[in-house]
Short mmCIF file of C-alpha atoms in Angstrom, two decimals:
data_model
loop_
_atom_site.label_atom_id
_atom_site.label_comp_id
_atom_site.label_asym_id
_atom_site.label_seq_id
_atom_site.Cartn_x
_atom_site.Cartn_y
_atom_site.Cartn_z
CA UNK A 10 199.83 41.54 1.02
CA UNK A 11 201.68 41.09 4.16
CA UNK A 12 201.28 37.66 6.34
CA UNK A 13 199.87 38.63 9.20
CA UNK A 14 201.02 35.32 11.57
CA UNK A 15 204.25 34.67 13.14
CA UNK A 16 205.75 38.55 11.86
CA UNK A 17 208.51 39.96 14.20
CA UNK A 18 208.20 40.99 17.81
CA UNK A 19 206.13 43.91 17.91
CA UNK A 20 207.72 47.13 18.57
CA UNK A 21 205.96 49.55 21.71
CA UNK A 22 205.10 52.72 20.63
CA UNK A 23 203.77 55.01 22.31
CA UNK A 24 201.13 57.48 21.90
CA UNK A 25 198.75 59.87 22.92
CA UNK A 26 195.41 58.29 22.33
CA UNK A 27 194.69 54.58 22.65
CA UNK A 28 192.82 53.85 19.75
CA UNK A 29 195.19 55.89 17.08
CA UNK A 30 197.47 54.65 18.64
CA UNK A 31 196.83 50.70 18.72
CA UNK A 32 195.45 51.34 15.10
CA UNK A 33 199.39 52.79 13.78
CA UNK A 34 201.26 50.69 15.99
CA UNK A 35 199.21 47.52 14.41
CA UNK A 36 199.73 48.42 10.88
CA UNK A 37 203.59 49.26 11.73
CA UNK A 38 203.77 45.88 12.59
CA UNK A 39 202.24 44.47 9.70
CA UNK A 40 204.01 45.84 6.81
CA UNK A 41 202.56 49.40 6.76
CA UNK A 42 204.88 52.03 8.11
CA UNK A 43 202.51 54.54 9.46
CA UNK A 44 202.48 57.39 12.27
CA UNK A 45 199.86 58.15 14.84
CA UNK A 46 198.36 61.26 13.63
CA UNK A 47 197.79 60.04 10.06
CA UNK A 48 196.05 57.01 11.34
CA UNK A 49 194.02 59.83 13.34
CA UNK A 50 193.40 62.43 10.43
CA UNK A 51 192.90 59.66 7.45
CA UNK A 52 189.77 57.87 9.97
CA UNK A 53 188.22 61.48 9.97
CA UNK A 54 188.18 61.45 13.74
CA UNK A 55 188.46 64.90 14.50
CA UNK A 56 185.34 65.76 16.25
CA UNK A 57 183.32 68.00 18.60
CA UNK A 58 180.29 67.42 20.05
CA UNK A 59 178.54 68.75 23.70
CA UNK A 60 175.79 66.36 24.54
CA UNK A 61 174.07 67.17 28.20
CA UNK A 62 171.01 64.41 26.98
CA UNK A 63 173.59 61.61 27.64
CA UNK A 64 175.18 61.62 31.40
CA UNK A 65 178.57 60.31 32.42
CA UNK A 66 178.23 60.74 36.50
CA UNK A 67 175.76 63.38 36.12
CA UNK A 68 178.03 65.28 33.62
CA UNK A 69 177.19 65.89 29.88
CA UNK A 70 179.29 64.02 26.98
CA UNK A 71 181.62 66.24 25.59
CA UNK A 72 183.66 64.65 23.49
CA UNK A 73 186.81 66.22 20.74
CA UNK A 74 187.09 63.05 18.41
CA UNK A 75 184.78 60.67 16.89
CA UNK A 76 182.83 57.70 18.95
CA UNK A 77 185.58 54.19 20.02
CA UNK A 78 186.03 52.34 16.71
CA UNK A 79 185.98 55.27 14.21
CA UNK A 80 189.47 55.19 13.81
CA UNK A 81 189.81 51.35 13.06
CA UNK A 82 186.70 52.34 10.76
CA UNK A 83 188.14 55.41 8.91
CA UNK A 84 191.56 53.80 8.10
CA UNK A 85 189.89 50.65 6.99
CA UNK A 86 188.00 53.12 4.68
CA UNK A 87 190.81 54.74 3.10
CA UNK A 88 193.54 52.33 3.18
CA UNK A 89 191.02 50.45 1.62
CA UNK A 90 192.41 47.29 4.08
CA UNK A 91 190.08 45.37 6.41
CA UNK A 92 190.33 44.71 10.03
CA UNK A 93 189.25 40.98 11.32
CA UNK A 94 187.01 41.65 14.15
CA UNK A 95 185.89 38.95 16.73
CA UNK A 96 183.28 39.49 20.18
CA UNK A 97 182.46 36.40 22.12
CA UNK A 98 179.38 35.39 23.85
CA UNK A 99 181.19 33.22 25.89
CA UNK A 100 184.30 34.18 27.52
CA UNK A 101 186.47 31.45 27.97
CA UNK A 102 185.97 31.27 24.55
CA UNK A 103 187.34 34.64 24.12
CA UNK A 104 190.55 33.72 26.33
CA UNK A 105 190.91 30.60 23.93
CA UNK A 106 190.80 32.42 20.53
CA UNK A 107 193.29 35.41 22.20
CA UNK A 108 195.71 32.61 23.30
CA UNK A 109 195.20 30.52 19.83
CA UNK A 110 196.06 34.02 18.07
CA UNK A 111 199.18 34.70 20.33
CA UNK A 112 200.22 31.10 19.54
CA UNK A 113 200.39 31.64 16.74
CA UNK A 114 202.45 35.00 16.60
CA UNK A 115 200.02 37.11 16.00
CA UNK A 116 199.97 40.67 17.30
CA UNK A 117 196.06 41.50 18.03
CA UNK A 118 194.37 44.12 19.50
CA UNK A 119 191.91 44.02 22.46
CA UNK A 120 188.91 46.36 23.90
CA UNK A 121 189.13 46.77 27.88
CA UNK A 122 188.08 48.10 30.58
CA UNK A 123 190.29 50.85 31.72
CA UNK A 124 189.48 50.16 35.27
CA UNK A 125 190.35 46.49 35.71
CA UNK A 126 194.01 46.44 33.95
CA UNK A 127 196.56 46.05 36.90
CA UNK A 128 199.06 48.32 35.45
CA UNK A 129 196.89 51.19 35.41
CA UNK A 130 197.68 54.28 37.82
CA UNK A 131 195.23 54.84 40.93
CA UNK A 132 193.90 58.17 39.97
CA UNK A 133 192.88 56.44 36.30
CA UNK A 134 190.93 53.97 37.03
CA UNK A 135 187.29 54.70 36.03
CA UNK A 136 184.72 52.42 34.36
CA UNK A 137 185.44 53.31 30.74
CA UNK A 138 185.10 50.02 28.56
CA UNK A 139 186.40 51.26 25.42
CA UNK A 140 190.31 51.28 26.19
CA UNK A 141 192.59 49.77 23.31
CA UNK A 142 195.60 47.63 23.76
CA UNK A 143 197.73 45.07 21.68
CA UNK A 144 198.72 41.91 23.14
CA UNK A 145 201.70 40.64 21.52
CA UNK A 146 202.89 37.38 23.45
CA UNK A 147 202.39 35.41 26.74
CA UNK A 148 204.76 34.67 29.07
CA UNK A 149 203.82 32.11 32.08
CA UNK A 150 200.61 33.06 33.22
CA UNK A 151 201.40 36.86 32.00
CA UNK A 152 200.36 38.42 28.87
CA UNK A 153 202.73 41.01 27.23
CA UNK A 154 200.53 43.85 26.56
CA UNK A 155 200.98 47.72 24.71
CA UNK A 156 199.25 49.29 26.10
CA UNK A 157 200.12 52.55 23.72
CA UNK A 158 199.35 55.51 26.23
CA UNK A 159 202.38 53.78 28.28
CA UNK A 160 205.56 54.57 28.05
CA UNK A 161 206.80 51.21 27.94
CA UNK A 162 204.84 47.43 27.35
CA UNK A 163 203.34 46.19 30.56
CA UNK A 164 202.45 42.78 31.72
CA UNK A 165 199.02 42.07 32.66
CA UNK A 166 197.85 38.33 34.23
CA UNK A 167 195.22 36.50 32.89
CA UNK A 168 192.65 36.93 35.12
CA UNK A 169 192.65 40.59 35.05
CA UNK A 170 192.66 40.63 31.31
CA UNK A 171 189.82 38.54 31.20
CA UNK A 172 188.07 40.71 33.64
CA UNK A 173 188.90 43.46 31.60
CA UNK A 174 187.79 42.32 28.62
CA UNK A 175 183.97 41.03 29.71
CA UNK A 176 183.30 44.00 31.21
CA UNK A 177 179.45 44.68 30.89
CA UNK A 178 177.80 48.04 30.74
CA UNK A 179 178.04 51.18 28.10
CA UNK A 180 180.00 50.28 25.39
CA UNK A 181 180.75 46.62 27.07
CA UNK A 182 183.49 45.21 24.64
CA UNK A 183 182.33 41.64 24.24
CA UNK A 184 185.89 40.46 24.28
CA UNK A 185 186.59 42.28 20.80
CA UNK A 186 189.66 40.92 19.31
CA UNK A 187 190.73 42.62 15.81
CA UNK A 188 193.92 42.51 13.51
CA UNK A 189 194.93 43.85 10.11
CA UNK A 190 194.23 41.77 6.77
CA UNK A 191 194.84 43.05 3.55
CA UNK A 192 197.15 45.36 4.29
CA UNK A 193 198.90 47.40 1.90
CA UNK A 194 202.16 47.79 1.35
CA UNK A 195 201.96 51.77 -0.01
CA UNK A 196 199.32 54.03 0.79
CA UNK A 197 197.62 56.17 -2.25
CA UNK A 198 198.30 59.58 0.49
CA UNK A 199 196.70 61.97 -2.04
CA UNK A 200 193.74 60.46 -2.55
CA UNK A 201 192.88 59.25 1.07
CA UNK A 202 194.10 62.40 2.20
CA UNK A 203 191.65 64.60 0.31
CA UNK A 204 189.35 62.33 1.07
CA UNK A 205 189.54 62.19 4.96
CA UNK A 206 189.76 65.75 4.95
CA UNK A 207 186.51 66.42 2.87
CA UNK A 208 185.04 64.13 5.41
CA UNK A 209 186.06 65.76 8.84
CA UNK A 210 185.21 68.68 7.20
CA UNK A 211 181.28 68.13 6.93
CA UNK A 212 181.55 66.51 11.00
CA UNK A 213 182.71 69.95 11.99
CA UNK A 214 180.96 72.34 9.63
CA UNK A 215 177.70 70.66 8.32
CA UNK A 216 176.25 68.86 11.60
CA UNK A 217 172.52 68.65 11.43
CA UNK A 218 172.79 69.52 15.28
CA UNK A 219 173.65 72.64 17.22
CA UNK A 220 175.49 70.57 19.75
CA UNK A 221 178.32 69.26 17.24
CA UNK A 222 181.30 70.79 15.73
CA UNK A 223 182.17 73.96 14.87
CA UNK A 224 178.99 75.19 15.92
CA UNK A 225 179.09 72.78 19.10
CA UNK A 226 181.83 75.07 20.49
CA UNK A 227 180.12 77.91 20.57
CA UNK A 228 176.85 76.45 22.57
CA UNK A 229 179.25 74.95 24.97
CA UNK A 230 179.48 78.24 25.52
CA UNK A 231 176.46 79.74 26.21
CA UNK A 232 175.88 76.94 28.34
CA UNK A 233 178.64 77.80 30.42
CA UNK A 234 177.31 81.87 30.48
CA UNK A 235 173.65 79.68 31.17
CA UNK A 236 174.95 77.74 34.11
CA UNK A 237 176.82 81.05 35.69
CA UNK A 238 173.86 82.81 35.54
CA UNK A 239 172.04 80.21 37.80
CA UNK A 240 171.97 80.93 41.21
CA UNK A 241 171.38 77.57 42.00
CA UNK A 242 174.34 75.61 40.17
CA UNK A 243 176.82 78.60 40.21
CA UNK A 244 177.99 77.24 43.78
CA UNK A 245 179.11 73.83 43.19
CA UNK A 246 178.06 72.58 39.73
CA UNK A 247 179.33 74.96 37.40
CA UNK A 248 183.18 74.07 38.84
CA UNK A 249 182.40 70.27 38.68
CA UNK A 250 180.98 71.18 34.91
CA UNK A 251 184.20 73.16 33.90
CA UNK A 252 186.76 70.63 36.14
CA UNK A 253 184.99 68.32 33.48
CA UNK A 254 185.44 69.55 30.40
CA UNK A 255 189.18 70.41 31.08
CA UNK A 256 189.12 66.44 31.95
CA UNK A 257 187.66 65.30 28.71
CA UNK A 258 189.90 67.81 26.60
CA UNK A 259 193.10 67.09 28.39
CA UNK A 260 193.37 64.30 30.52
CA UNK A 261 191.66 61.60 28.38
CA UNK A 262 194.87 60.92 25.86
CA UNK A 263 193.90 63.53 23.80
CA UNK A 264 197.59 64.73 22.81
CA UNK A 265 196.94 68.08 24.23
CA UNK A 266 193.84 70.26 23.24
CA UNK A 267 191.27 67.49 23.11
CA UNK A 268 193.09 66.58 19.90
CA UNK A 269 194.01 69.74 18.02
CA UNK A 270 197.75 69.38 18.10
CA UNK A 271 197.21 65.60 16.98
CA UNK A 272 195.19 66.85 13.89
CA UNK A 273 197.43 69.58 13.09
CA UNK A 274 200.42 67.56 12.97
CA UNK A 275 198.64 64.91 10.82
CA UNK A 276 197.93 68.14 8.39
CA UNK A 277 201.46 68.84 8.96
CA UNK A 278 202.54 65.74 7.56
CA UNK A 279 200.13 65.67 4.68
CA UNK A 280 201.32 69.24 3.57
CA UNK A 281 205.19 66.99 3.04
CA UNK A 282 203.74 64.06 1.44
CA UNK A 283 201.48 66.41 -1.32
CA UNK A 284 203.81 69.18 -1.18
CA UNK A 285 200.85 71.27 -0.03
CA UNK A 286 201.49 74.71 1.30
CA UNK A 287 197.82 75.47 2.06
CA UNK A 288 198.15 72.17 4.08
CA UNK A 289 200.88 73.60 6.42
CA UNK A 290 198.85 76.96 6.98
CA UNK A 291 195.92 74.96 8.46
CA UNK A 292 198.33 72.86 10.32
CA UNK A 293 199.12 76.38 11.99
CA UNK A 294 195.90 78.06 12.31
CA UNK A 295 195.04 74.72 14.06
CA UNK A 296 197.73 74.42 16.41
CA UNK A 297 196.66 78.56 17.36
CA UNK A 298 193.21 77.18 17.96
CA UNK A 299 195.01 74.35 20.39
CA UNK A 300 196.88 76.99 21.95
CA UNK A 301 193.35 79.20 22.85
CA UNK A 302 191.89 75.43 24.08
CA UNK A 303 194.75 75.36 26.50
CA UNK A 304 194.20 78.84 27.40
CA UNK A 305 190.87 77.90 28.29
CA UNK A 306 191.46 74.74 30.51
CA UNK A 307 194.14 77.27 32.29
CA UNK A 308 191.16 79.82 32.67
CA UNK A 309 188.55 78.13 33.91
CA UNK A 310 190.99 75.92 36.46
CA UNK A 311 191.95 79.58 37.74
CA UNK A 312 188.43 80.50 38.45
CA UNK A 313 187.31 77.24 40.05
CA UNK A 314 190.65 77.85 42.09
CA UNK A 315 189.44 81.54 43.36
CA UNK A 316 192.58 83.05 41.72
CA UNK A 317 190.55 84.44 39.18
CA UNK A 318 187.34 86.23 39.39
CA UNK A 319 184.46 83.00 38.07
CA UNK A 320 183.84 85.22 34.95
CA UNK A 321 181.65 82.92 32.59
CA UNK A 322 181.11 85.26 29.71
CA UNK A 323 185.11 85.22 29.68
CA UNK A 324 184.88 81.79 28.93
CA UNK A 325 181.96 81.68 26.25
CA UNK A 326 184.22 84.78 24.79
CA UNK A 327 187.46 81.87 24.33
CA UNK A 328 185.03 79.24 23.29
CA UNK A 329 183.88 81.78 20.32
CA UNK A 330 187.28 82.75 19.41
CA UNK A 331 188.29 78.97 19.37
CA UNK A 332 185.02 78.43 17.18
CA UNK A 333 185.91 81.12 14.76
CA UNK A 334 189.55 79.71 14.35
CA UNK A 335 188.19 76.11 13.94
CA UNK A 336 185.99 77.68 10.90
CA UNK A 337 188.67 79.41 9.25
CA UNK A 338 190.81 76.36 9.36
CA UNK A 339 188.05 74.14 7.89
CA UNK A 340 187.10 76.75 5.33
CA UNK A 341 190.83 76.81 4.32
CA UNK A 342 190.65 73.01 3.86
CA UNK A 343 187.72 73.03 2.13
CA UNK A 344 189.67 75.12 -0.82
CA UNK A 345 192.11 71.58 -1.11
CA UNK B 23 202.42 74.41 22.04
CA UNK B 24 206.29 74.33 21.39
CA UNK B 25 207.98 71.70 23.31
CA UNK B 26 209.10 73.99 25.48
CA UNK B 27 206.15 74.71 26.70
CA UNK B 28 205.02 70.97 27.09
CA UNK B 29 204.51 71.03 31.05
CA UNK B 30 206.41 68.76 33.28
CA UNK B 31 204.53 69.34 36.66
CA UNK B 32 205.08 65.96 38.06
CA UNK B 33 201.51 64.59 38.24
CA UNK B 34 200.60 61.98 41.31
CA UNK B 35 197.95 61.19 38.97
CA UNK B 36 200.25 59.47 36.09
CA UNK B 37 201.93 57.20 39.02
CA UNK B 38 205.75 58.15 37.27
CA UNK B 39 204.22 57.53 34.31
CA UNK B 40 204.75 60.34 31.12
CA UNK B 41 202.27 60.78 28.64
CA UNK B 42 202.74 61.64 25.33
CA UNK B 43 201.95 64.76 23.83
CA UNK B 44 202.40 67.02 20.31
CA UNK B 45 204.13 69.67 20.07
CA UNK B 46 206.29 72.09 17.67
CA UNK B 47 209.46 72.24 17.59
CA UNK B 48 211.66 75.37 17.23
CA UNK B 49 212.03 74.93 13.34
CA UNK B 50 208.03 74.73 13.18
CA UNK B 51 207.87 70.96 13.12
CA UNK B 52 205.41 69.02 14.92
CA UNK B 53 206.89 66.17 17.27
CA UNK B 54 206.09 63.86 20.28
CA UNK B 55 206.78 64.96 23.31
CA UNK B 56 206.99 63.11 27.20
CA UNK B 57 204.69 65.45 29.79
CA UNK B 58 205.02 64.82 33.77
CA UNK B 59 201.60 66.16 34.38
CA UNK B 60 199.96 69.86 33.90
CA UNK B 61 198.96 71.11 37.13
CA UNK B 62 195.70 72.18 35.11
CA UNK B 63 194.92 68.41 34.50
CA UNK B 64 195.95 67.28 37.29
CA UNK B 65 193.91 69.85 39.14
CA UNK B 66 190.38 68.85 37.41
CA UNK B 67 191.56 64.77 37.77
CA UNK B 68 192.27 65.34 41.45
CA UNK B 69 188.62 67.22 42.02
CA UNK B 70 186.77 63.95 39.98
CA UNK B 71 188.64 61.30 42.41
CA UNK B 72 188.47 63.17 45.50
CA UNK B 73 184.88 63.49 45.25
CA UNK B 74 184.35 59.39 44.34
CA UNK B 75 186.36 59.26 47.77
CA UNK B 76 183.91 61.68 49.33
CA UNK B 77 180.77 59.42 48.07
CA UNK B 78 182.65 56.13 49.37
CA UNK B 79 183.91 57.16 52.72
CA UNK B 80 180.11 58.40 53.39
CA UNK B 81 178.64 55.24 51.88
CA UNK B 82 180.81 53.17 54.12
CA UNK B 83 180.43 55.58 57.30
CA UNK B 84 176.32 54.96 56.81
CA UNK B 85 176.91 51.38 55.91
CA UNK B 86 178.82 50.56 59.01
CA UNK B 87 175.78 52.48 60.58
CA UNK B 88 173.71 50.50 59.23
CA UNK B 89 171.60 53.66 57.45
CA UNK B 90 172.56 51.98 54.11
CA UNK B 91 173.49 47.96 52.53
CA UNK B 92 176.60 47.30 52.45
CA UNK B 93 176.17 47.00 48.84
CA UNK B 94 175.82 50.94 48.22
CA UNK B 95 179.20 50.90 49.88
CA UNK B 96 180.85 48.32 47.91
CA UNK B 97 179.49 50.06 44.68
CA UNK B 98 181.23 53.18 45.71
CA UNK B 99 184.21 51.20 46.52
CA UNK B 100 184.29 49.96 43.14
CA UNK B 101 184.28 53.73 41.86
CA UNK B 102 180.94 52.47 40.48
CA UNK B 103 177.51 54.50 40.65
CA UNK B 104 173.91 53.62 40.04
CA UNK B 105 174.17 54.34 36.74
CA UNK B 106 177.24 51.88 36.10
CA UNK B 107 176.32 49.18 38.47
CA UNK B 108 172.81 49.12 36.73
CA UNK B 109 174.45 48.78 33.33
CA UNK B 110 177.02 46.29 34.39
CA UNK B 111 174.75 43.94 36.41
CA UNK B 112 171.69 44.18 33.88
CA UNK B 113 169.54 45.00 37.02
CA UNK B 114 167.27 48.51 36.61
CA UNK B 115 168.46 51.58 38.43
CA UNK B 116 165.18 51.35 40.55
CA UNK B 117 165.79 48.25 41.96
CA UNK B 118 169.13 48.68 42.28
CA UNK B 119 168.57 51.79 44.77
CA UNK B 120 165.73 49.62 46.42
CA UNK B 121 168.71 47.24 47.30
CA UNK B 122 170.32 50.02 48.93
CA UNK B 123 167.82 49.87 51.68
CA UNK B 124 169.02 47.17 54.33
CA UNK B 125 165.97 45.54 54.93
CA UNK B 126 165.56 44.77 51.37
CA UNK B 127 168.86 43.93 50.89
CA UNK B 128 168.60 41.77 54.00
CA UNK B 129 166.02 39.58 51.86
CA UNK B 130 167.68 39.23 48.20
CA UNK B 131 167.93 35.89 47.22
CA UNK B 132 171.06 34.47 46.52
CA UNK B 133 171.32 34.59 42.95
CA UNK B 134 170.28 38.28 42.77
CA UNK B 135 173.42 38.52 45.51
CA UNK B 136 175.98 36.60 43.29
CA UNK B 137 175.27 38.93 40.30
CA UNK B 138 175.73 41.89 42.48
CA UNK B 139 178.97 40.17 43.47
CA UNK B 140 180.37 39.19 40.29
CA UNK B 141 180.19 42.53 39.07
CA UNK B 142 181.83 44.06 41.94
CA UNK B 143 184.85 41.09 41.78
CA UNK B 144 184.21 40.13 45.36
CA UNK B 145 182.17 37.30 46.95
CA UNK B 146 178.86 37.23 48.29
CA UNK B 147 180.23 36.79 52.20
CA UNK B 148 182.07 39.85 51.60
CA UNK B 149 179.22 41.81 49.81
CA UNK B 150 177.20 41.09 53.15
CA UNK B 151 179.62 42.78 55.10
CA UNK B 152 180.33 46.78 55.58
CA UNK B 153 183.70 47.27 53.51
CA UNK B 154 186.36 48.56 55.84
#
């Protein structure tokens, strides 16, 4: 077991998504060399799901990976480790505990609010309270934060962090504070591997709803064909609607894809570790399938740009090719 | 996506920033790679904050007009709508869109005015006030 207090200076690392990302870079730190996309494809999180019953700004949740906190979840699952997890009802007794922890030398991780972290570009600041960051030391009234969708650490000051942290709303954080505990020093990669895999399968194949995975795709888009086909959201919805989806797919640290490429390079490296051929076909077929999710996004921009004819059935025709090449993938998995 | 084909259209969304993306590389393997921006992301991102611009500038046009509270205004400021301000503040969407009128907002007591205010970071003088 590794000693989680006073370890080395944590090492940056970026990523592509925050919570993957947070999730590998912790480990990393504490004695458990891992990489992004197998902290991604070992917590199952591939996903798709369309839901127009729950609203973000009067647009429907479509989302590519599993709901905040299924990573930390999944890994905790198979790595059979545990994460200490801590909310506050109180939150200068949250600020306490996080500078107690740091004290201490301890690396921990932290769920924010996207829109109240200083370091954060203009044009990304919306109310999203599910963010992940690490906090690794303090310095004056500063906290030294990776933040892993950054390039390099950032500093953030105190009263931003805080503000950050208690934000109240959907998926208000509470303060959470989490590190690793029990974590082990080798990872069993053919067993968790088989096992994640078997799991992300049933989220994309066997959903007891028309509106998630595999199948999810495809009523994404007849909804699109739906909304084209309506004189009275052709005009201005149906571009908001599409300028949305791109969003959620692309720019929401997704890795490209709405997480395709991340998936298919954590099959990429599980076809090395087991020596797996069939592995590093599906790691192909699923980067194609990330390739015809780009060619979408580049699509539909085009047609809400006027230089392309709006042509919704077009669209609904990617989606189905893109749900087709999903199912092959997971049916080729399935045979693991 | 080969890394080739990773775009670098320098985004003004990612303020110099690069994110990280995966790609393959010539010999088939997957890697991380540093994108500037696609001009299709960038495109959609642009649309979704020009629009949150659009609602504030005509919140705080009718605010300063006096056709709305100042507190619509503010909300907007915030990049905040009903839905949000409701959830953060604990208050129902109803009433929060009855607080939109000025006469009511005129009346709110002062506690109802320091939640608004806390969740909007400013203070309650400044909440009273048309934001500029």
């Amino acid at each position: 077991m590794a000693d989680t207090a006073a370890s080395p200076r944590f090492q940056h690392r970026q990523s592509a998504h925050c919570e993957s990302g947070v999730v590998a870079n912790l480990l990393t730190h504490n004695g458990l060399k891992i990489s992004e996309p197998m902290a991604f494809g070992l917590s199952s999180s591939l996903a798709f799901a369309y839901i127009p019953v729950v609203k973000m700004a009067g647009l429907p949740l479509i989302a590519y990976r599993m709901p905040p906190g299924n990573v930390m979840k999944g890994v905790e699952k198979r790595l059979n480790m545990r994460w200490v997890r801590q909310t506050f009802r109180d939150p200068s007794e949250g600020a306490r505990e996080l500078d107690a922890q740091i004290d201490r030398g301890r690396a921990v991780g932290l769920q924010t609010c996207v829109y109240w972290l200083p370091y954060m570009p203009e044009d990304m600041r919306f109310h999203f309270n599910a963010h992940n960051l690490v906090v690794y030391a303090r310095d004056g009234a500063d906290y030294l934060v990776s933040d892993p969708i950054f390039e390099d650490a950032n500093r953030c000051d105190s009263a931003s962090l805080q503000k950050a942290r208690f934000a109240k709303g959907a998926m208000a954080s509470h303060g959470l504070l989490y590190y690793p505990t029990q974590v082990p020093r080798e990872i069993d990669y053919e067993a968790a591997i088989r096992g994640a895999i078997s799991r992300n399968y049933k989220y994309m194949t066997k959903a007891p709803l028309p509106v998630i995975g595999v199948n999810g795709i495809r009523f994404l888009g007849r909804t699109i064909e739906k909304v084209g086909k309506d004189p009275a959201k052709r005009e201005k919805y149906l571009p908001a609607f599409l300028g949305h989806i791109v969003r959620m797919q692309e720019e929401i640290g997704t890795g490209g894809a709405g997480f395709r490429f991340l998936y298919a390079s954590f099959l990429q490296e599980s076809a090395k570790l087991l020596n797996n051929a069939l592995l590093a076909e599906a790691a192909k077929d699923l980067t194609d399938a990330g390739d015809e999710w780009r060619r979408f996004a580049l699509q539909s921009t085009k047609m809400c740009r006027g230089r392309a004819t709006m042509d919704t059935a077009q669209l609904a025709g990617i989606l189905n090719d893109i749900a087709a090449r999903e199912l092959a993938v997971w049916k080729k998995l399935r045979a693991l | 996506m080969k890394t080739d084909e990773v775009p670098q259209d320098e985004a003004r969304t990612y303020g110099g920033q690069k994110k990280l993306m995966y790609a393959v590389r010539e010999d088939g393997e997957y890697t991380g790679v540093k994108s500037a921006g696609w001009e299709v992301e960038t495109y959609a991102t642009v649309r979704a904050v020009e629009e949150l611009d659009r609602l504030r500038d005509d919140a705080v046009a009718r605010a300063k007009a006096g056709a709305t509270s100042p507190l619509e205004a503010h909300m907007y400021v915030r990049r905040m709508d009903v839905a949000t301000l409701a959830a953060v503040t604990g208050i129902w969407e109803w009433r929060v869109k009855r607080h939109f009128r000025p006469s009511v907002f005129a009346g709110l007591s002062t506690a109802l005015l320091e939640r608004y205010a806390q969740a909007l970071d400013i203070d309650v003088a400044a909440l009273k006030r048309a934001p500029e």
